[in-house]
Amino acid sequence: MMGHSHALSGVVGWMAIVPLVDGEQFLGVRFDLGPGEIVAGALVCAGAALVPDLDHKSATITQTYGVVTKALSAIFNWLFGGHRNGTHSLLFAALMGILVHGLVLWSDLAVQVFVFLLIGIAFNGLGFGMEKNRAASGIINALVTAGLTLALFINGVDYSWIGLAVAFGCLLHFLGDIATRMGVPLLWPVWGYRFGQNVGFDTDGAVERHLVTPLLTIGVVLYSTFRFPWPELLPAA
Ligand SMILES: [Zn+2]
């Protein structure tokens, strides 16, 4: 799928699991999700849902932070054996989850920086800003991302769950790609079988453009309207 479809699926997927995980504990991580955590999680999942395509040189995420993400992309492509290979495996999702959870255990500041970078990637994927004016949209993206990260920080958002959210975002990416013709080698490097190969729609084809992306967009709007705890955000009278 295209970057924007993946990013949208991250938001929809997160909103869908919020009521299931809230107040629960998984792998020793407790999910206590207030309004701040719900917003943060949606953006984290949107960004994480773009991470597996870091193995592709023209992917949204690769283009997001110039030479930095381009260099990372080259390394990922080499490490994981080319596009839609190792970065599209369950092993990769687990590795990302563990790595990011390591950040949580290591340093609060590192987590804030990571969240900032990931939200920037999410906005880039969601198509924030205009294609026509790259410089201006880059600046707007950076300002909004910084403002949001800061707002979430001031609200004391707890990110103890972020490792699991990032792994979940990667899984959502695989689901999206399984739905396309190319399929995904989920069990790489043990078994190279591509799940969902030759079934589904073409990446950026008519089905994705006219059906998948619009449906995901509607999902985001509906979830944001009905599931988001708007009353809790308003100051108490
Ligand atoms: Zn992909």
Short mmCIF file of C-alpha atoms and ligand atoms in Angstrom, two decimals:
data_model
loop_
_atom_site.label_atom_id
_atom_site.label_comp_id
_atom_site.label_asym_id
_atom_site.label_seq_id
_atom_site.Cartn_x
_atom_site.Cartn_y
_atom_site.Cartn_z
CA MET A 1 0.00 0.00 0.00
CA MET A 2 0.93 3.62 -0.32
CA GLY A 3 2.27 5.62 2.63
CA HIS A 4 -0.94 7.54 3.29
CA SER A 5 -3.04 4.34 3.36
CA HIS A 6 -0.60 2.80 5.85
CA ALA A 7 -0.63 5.90 8.05
CA LEU A 8 -4.44 6.01 8.02
CA SER A 9 -4.58 2.32 8.90
CA GLY A 10 -2.36 3.10 11.91
CA VAL A 11 -4.88 5.62 13.26
CA VAL A 12 -7.89 3.36 12.58
CA GLY A 13 -6.16 0.29 14.02
CA TRP A 14 -5.17 2.11 17.22
CA MET A 15 -8.65 3.57 17.72
CA ALA A 16 -10.10 0.09 17.21
CA ILE A 17 -7.99 -1.51 19.94
CA VAL A 18 -8.19 1.33 22.50
CA PRO A 19 -11.37 -0.02 24.18
CA LEU A 20 -9.91 -3.55 24.15
CA VAL A 21 -6.55 -2.73 25.76
CA ASP A 22 -7.46 0.19 28.04
CA GLY A 23 -7.01 -0.82 31.68
CA GLU A 24 -5.44 -4.13 30.64
CA GLN A 25 -1.92 -5.45 30.92
CA PHE A 26 0.12 -7.08 28.12
CA LEU A 27 3.66 -8.47 28.41
CA GLY A 28 4.05 -6.57 31.66
CA VAL A 29 2.92 -3.26 30.17
CA ARG A 30 -0.19 -1.57 31.55
CA PHE A 31 -2.42 0.49 29.25
CA ASP A 32 -4.00 3.39 31.15
CA LEU A 33 -5.22 5.49 28.28
CA GLY A 34 -6.46 9.01 28.94
CA PRO A 35 -7.23 11.52 26.15
CA GLY A 36 -3.53 12.43 25.78
CA GLU A 37 -2.46 8.79 25.48
CA ILE A 38 -5.22 8.12 22.94
CA VAL A 39 -4.09 10.99 20.68
CA ALA A 40 -0.42 10.10 21.15
CA GLY A 41 -1.09 6.43 20.41
CA ALA A 42 -2.98 7.25 17.20
CA LEU A 43 -0.03 9.32 15.94
CA VAL A 44 2.55 6.79 17.13
CA CYS A 45 0.72 3.97 15.32
CA ALA A 46 0.35 6.11 12.17
CA GLY A 47 4.12 6.72 12.17
CA ALA A 48 4.99 3.14 13.10
CA ALA A 49 2.77 1.87 10.29
CA LEU A 50 5.23 3.51 7.89
CA VAL A 51 8.41 2.11 9.45
CA PRO A 52 8.55 -1.24 7.55
CA ASP A 53 8.83 0.66 4.23
CA LEU A 54 12.07 2.25 5.43
CA ASP A 55 13.61 -0.49 3.26
CA HIS A 56 12.46 1.37 0.12
CA LYS A 57 14.31 4.40 -1.17
CA SER A 58 11.26 6.30 -2.39
CA ALA A 59 8.96 5.50 0.54
CA THR A 60 7.33 8.34 2.52
CA ILE A 61 9.35 7.60 5.65
CA THR A 62 12.65 7.49 3.72
CA GLN A 63 11.94 10.96 2.31
CA THR A 64 10.91 12.45 5.67
CA TYR A 65 14.23 13.46 7.28
CA GLY A 66 16.48 13.84 4.24
CA VAL A 67 19.93 12.26 4.45
CA VAL A 68 19.25 10.80 7.91
CA THR A 69 16.30 8.63 6.85
CA LYS A 70 17.91 7.95 3.45
CA ALA A 71 21.02 6.57 5.15
CA LEU A 72 18.86 4.54 7.55
CA SER A 73 16.92 3.25 4.55
CA ALA A 74 20.09 2.03 2.82
CA ILE A 75 21.15 0.24 6.02
CA PHE A 76 17.71 -1.35 6.51
CA ASN A 77 17.55 -2.41 2.88
CA TRP A 78 20.92 -4.12 3.21
CA LEU A 79 20.28 -5.67 6.64
CA PHE A 80 16.87 -7.04 5.78
CA GLY A 81 17.52 -8.21 2.25
CA GLY A 82 15.76 -5.67 0.01
CA HIS A 83 12.28 -4.23 -0.25
CA ARG A 84 9.36 -6.02 1.37
CA ASN A 85 11.58 -8.65 2.83
CA GLY A 86 12.88 -8.74 6.41
CA THR A 87 11.28 -5.44 7.46
CA HIS A 88 7.92 -7.04 6.64
CA SER A 89 8.33 -9.93 9.09
CA LEU A 90 7.02 -10.67 12.57
CA LEU A 91 10.66 -10.72 13.68
CA PHE A 92 11.03 -7.08 12.57
CA ALA A 93 7.87 -6.01 14.44
CA ALA A 94 9.18 -7.71 17.58
CA LEU A 95 12.65 -6.13 17.17
CA MET A 96 11.15 -2.65 16.77
CA GLY A 97 8.94 -3.18 19.81
CA ILE A 98 11.86 -4.31 21.95
CA LEU A 99 14.09 -1.47 20.70
CA VAL A 100 11.50 1.19 21.46
CA HIS A 101 10.64 -0.36 24.83
CA GLY A 102 14.37 -0.17 25.52
CA LEU A 103 14.12 3.61 24.98
CA VAL A 104 11.36 3.75 27.61
CA LEU A 105 13.56 1.94 30.12
CA TRP A 106 16.58 4.04 29.20
CA SER A 107 15.56 7.68 29.08
CA ASP A 108 12.45 9.89 29.10
CA LEU A 109 14.17 12.39 26.86
CA ALA A 110 14.99 9.72 24.26
CA VAL A 111 11.31 8.74 24.23
CA GLN A 112 10.23 12.37 23.68
CA VAL A 113 12.69 12.76 20.80
CA PHE A 114 11.51 9.48 19.29
CA VAL A 115 7.84 10.53 19.61
CA PHE A 116 8.65 13.85 17.93
CA LEU A 117 10.35 12.09 15.00
CA LEU A 118 7.56 9.52 14.68
CA ILE A 119 4.79 12.16 14.71
CA GLY A 120 6.67 14.04 11.97
CA ILE A 121 6.72 10.83 9.93
CA ALA A 122 3.01 10.27 10.67
CA PHE A 123 2.05 13.74 9.43
CA ASN A 124 4.20 13.32 6.36
CA GLY A 125 2.43 10.02 5.68
CA LEU A 126 -1.02 11.43 6.30
CA GLY A 127 -0.27 13.99 3.60
CA PHE A 128 -0.06 16.97 5.90
CA GLY A 129 0.92 20.06 3.95
CA MET A 130 0.90 20.53 0.20
CA GLU A 131 2.94 18.70 -2.40
CA LYS A 132 3.27 21.91 -4.40
CA ASN A 133 5.34 23.73 -1.84
CA ARG A 134 7.67 21.26 -0.20
CA ALA A 135 9.69 23.77 1.81
CA ALA A 136 6.62 25.44 3.32
CA SER A 137 4.87 22.16 4.06
CA GLY A 138 8.08 20.86 5.68
CA ILE A 139 8.18 23.88 7.98
CA ILE A 140 4.46 23.64 8.81
CA ASN A 141 4.88 19.93 9.51
CA ALA A 142 7.84 20.59 11.83
CA LEU A 143 5.99 23.34 13.73
CA VAL A 144 2.80 21.32 14.20
CA THR A 145 4.79 18.24 15.18
CA ALA A 146 6.83 20.19 17.73
CA GLY A 147 3.69 21.87 19.12
CA LEU A 148 1.87 18.57 19.48
CA THR A 149 4.80 16.73 21.03
CA LEU A 150 5.17 19.58 23.53
CA ALA A 151 1.42 19.63 24.29
CA LEU A 152 1.46 15.87 24.91
CA PHE A 153 4.55 16.30 27.10
CA ILE A 154 2.97 19.11 29.15
CA ASN A 155 -0.09 16.92 29.60
CA GLY A 156 2.18 14.32 31.16
CA VAL A 157 1.39 11.62 28.60
CA ASP A 158 2.69 8.29 29.80
CA TYR A 159 4.52 6.37 27.05
CA SER A 160 5.19 3.11 28.88
CA TRP A 161 3.11 1.32 26.19
CA ILE A 162 4.91 2.83 23.19
CA GLY A 163 7.02 -0.27 22.40
CA LEU A 164 3.90 -2.40 22.00
CA ALA A 165 2.18 0.38 20.01
CA VAL A 166 5.11 0.54 17.57
CA ALA A 167 5.09 -3.26 17.11
CA PHE A 168 1.32 -3.06 16.57
CA GLY A 169 1.80 -0.31 13.97
CA CYS A 170 4.23 -2.58 12.08
CA LEU A 171 1.67 -5.42 12.19
CA LEU A 172 -0.95 -3.07 10.72
CA HIS A 173 1.48 -2.30 7.92
CA PHE A 174 1.85 -6.02 7.17
CA LEU A 175 -1.94 -6.44 7.10
CA GLY A 176 -2.17 -3.61 4.58
CA ASP A 177 0.51 -5.14 2.37
CA ILE A 178 -0.97 -8.65 2.66
CA ALA A 179 -4.10 -7.11 1.15
CA THR A 180 -2.06 -6.14 -1.92
CA ARG A 181 -0.82 -8.51 -4.63
CA MET A 182 2.81 -8.58 -3.54
CA GLY A 183 2.24 -10.35 -0.22
CA VAL A 184 4.46 -10.29 2.87
CA PRO A 185 7.13 -12.76 4.10
CA LEU A 186 5.84 -12.76 7.69
CA LEU A 187 8.07 -15.62 8.83
CA TRP A 188 11.33 -14.28 7.35
CA PRO A 189 14.14 -15.42 7.68
CA VAL A 190 12.87 -18.91 8.60
CA TRP A 191 10.37 -19.23 5.76
CA GLY A 192 10.34 -16.92 2.74
CA TYR A 193 6.70 -17.66 1.86
CA ARG A 194 4.85 -14.45 0.97
CA PHE A 195 1.50 -14.40 2.69
CA GLY A 196 -1.22 -12.98 0.49
CA GLN A 197 0.84 -13.10 -2.71
CA ASN A 198 -1.12 -12.73 -5.96
CA VAL A 199 -4.33 -12.03 -4.07
CA GLY A 200 -5.72 -8.60 -3.43
CA PHE A 201 -5.36 -5.21 -5.04
CA ASP A 202 -2.47 -3.42 -6.75
CA THR A 203 -0.48 -0.88 -4.75
CA ASP A 204 -1.76 2.59 -5.76
CA GLY A 205 -4.23 0.94 -8.17
CA ALA A 206 -7.89 1.87 -8.60
CA VAL A 207 -9.08 -0.25 -5.64
CA GLU A 208 -6.62 1.34 -3.23
CA ARG A 209 -7.30 4.85 -4.48
CA HIS A 210 -11.06 4.72 -4.78
CA LEU A 211 -12.00 2.24 -2.09
CA VAL A 212 -9.31 1.47 0.51
CA THR A 213 -8.03 5.00 1.14
CA PRO A 214 -11.52 6.61 1.25
CA LEU A 215 -12.78 3.88 3.63
CA LEU A 216 -9.78 4.34 5.92
CA THR A 217 -10.33 8.10 5.87
CA ILE A 218 -13.99 7.62 6.84
CA GLY A 219 -12.82 5.28 9.61
CA VAL A 220 -10.50 7.94 10.99
CA VAL A 221 -13.26 10.57 10.95
CA LEU A 222 -15.82 8.27 12.60
CA TYR A 223 -13.41 7.03 15.25
CA SER A 224 -12.19 10.54 16.03
CA THR A 225 -15.76 11.76 16.34
CA PHE A 226 -17.34 8.98 18.35
CA ARG A 227 -14.54 7.27 20.23
CA PHE A 228 -12.46 10.21 21.24
CA PRO A 229 -13.31 11.38 24.78
CA TRP A 230 -14.06 14.99 23.82
CA PRO A 231 -15.90 15.83 27.11
CA GLU A 232 -12.83 14.93 29.15
CA LEU A 233 -10.80 17.48 27.21
CA LEU A 234 -13.09 20.38 27.99
CA PRO A 235 -12.29 22.27 31.20
CA ALA A 236 -14.61 21.33 34.05
CA ALA A 237 -17.19 24.00 34.77
ZN ZN B 1 5.27 -2.25 2.85
#
